[in-house]
Coordinates of C-alpha atoms in Angstrom, one line a residue:
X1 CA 0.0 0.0 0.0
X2 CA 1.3 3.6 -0.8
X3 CA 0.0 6.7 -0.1
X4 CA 1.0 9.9 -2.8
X5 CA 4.1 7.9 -3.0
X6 CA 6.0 8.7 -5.7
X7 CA 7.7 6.2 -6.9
X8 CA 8.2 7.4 -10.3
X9 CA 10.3 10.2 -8.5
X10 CA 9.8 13.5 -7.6
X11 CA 10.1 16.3 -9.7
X12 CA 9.4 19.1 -6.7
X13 CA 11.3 17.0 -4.2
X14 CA 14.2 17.0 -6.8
X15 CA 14.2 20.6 -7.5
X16 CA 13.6 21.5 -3.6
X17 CA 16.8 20.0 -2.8
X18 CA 18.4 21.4 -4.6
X19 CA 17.6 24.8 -3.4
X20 CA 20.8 25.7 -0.4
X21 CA 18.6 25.6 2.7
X22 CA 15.7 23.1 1.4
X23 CA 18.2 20.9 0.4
X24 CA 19.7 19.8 3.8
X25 CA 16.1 19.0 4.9
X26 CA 15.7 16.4 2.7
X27 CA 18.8 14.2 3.8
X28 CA 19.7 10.8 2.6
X29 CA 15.9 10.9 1.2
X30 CA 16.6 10.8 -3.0
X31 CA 18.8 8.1 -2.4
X32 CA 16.1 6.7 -0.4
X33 CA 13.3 7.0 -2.3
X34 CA 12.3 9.9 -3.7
X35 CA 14.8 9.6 -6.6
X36 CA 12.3 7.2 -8.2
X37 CA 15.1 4.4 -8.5
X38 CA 14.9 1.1 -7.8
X39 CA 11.5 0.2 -7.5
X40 CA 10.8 -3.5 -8.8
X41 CA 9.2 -4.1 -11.6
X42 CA 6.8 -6.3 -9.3
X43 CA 7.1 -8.1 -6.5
X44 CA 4.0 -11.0 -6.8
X45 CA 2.2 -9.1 -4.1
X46 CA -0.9 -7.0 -4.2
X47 CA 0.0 -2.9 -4.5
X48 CA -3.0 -0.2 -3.8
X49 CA -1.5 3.0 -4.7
X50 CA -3.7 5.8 -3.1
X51 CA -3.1 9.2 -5.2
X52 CA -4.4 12.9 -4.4
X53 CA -5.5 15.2 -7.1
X54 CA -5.8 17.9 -5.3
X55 CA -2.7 20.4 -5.7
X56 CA -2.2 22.4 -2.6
X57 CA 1.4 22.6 -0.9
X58 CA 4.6 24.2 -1.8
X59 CA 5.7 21.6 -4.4
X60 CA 2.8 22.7 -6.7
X61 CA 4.7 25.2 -7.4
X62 CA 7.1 23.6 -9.2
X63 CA 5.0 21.0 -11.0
X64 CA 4.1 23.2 -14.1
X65 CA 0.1 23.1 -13.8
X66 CA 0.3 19.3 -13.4
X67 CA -2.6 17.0 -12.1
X68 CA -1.0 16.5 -8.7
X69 CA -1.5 16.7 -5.1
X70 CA 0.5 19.3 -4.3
X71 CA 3.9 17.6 -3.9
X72 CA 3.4 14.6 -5.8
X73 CA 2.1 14.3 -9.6
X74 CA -0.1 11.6 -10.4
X75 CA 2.0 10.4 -13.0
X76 CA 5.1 10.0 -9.8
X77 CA 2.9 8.0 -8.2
X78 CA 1.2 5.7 -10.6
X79 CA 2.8 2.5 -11.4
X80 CA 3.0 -0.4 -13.6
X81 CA 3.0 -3.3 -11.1
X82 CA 0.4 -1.6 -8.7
X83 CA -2.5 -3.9 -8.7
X84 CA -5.1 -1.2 -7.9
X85 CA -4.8 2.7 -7.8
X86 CA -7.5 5.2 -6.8
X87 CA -7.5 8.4 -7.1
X88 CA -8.8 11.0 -4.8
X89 CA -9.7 14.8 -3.9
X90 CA -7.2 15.4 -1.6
X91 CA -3.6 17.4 -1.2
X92 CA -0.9 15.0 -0.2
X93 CA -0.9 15.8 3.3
X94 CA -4.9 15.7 3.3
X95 CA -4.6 12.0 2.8
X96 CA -3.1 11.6 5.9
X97 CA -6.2 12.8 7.4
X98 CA -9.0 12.2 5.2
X99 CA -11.8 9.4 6.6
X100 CA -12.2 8.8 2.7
X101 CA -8.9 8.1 2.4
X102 CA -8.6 5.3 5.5
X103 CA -12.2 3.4 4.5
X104 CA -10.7 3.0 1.2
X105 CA -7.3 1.7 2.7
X106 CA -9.4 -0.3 4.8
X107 CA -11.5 -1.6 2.2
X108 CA -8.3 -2.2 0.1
X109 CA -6.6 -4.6 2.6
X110 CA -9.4 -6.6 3.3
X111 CA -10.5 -6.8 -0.2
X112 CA -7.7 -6.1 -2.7
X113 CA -9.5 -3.3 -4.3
X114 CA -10.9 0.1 -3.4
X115 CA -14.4 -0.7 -2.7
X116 CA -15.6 0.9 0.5
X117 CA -16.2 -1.1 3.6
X118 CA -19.9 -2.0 4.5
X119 CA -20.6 1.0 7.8
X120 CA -21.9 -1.4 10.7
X121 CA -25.8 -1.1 11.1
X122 CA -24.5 1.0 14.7
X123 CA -22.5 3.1 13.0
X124 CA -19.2 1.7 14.9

């Protein structure tokens, strides 16, 4: 499961650190990760990729007018071997937070696919 991972690689987290001050903030992180590199081609497992479409945060400033989520576009974070994607109204750090977002996780790893989780009659 990912969440506005990009794991295409980041075009705003690649020109961010390279800014002087910005770029110490980001550490070891584009060798680990953000650089896009070295993600298998598959690994035989089930991958839901959640992806936000709504572009607010500093990076969407430096994605051109791109569908993205404001630090993420949705082409960095789609991929080949996931096994389900959806995508959703919401910035990158609105994912974290968004209900929406966890029933479809939810519904996701007890499922394999996005499909929302029945509510209980109670509500719980």
């Amino acid at each position: 499961m990912t969440l506005g991972t990009p794991v295409q690689g980041s075009l705003a987290a690649h020109t961010l650190s390279r800014l002087p001050l910005l770029g110490l903030a980001f550490g070891s992180s584009m060798e680990q990760g953000l650089s896009g590199q070295d993600v298998p081609a598959g690994s035989g497992r089930e991958w839901g990729a959640v992806i936000g479409t709504r572009p607010l945060g500093l990076g969407a400033l430096f994605l051109r007018g791109e569908l993205s989520d404001g630090a993420v576009r949705v082409c960095e974070a789609e991929h080949p071997a996931q096994t389900a994607r959806i995508h959703l109204p919401l910035s990158h750090t609105g994912m974290l937070f968004s209900p929406l977002a966890s029933r479809h996780i939810i519904g996701f790893l007890q499922n394999g696919d996005f499909s929302l989780p029945a509510v209980p009659a109670n509500g719980g």
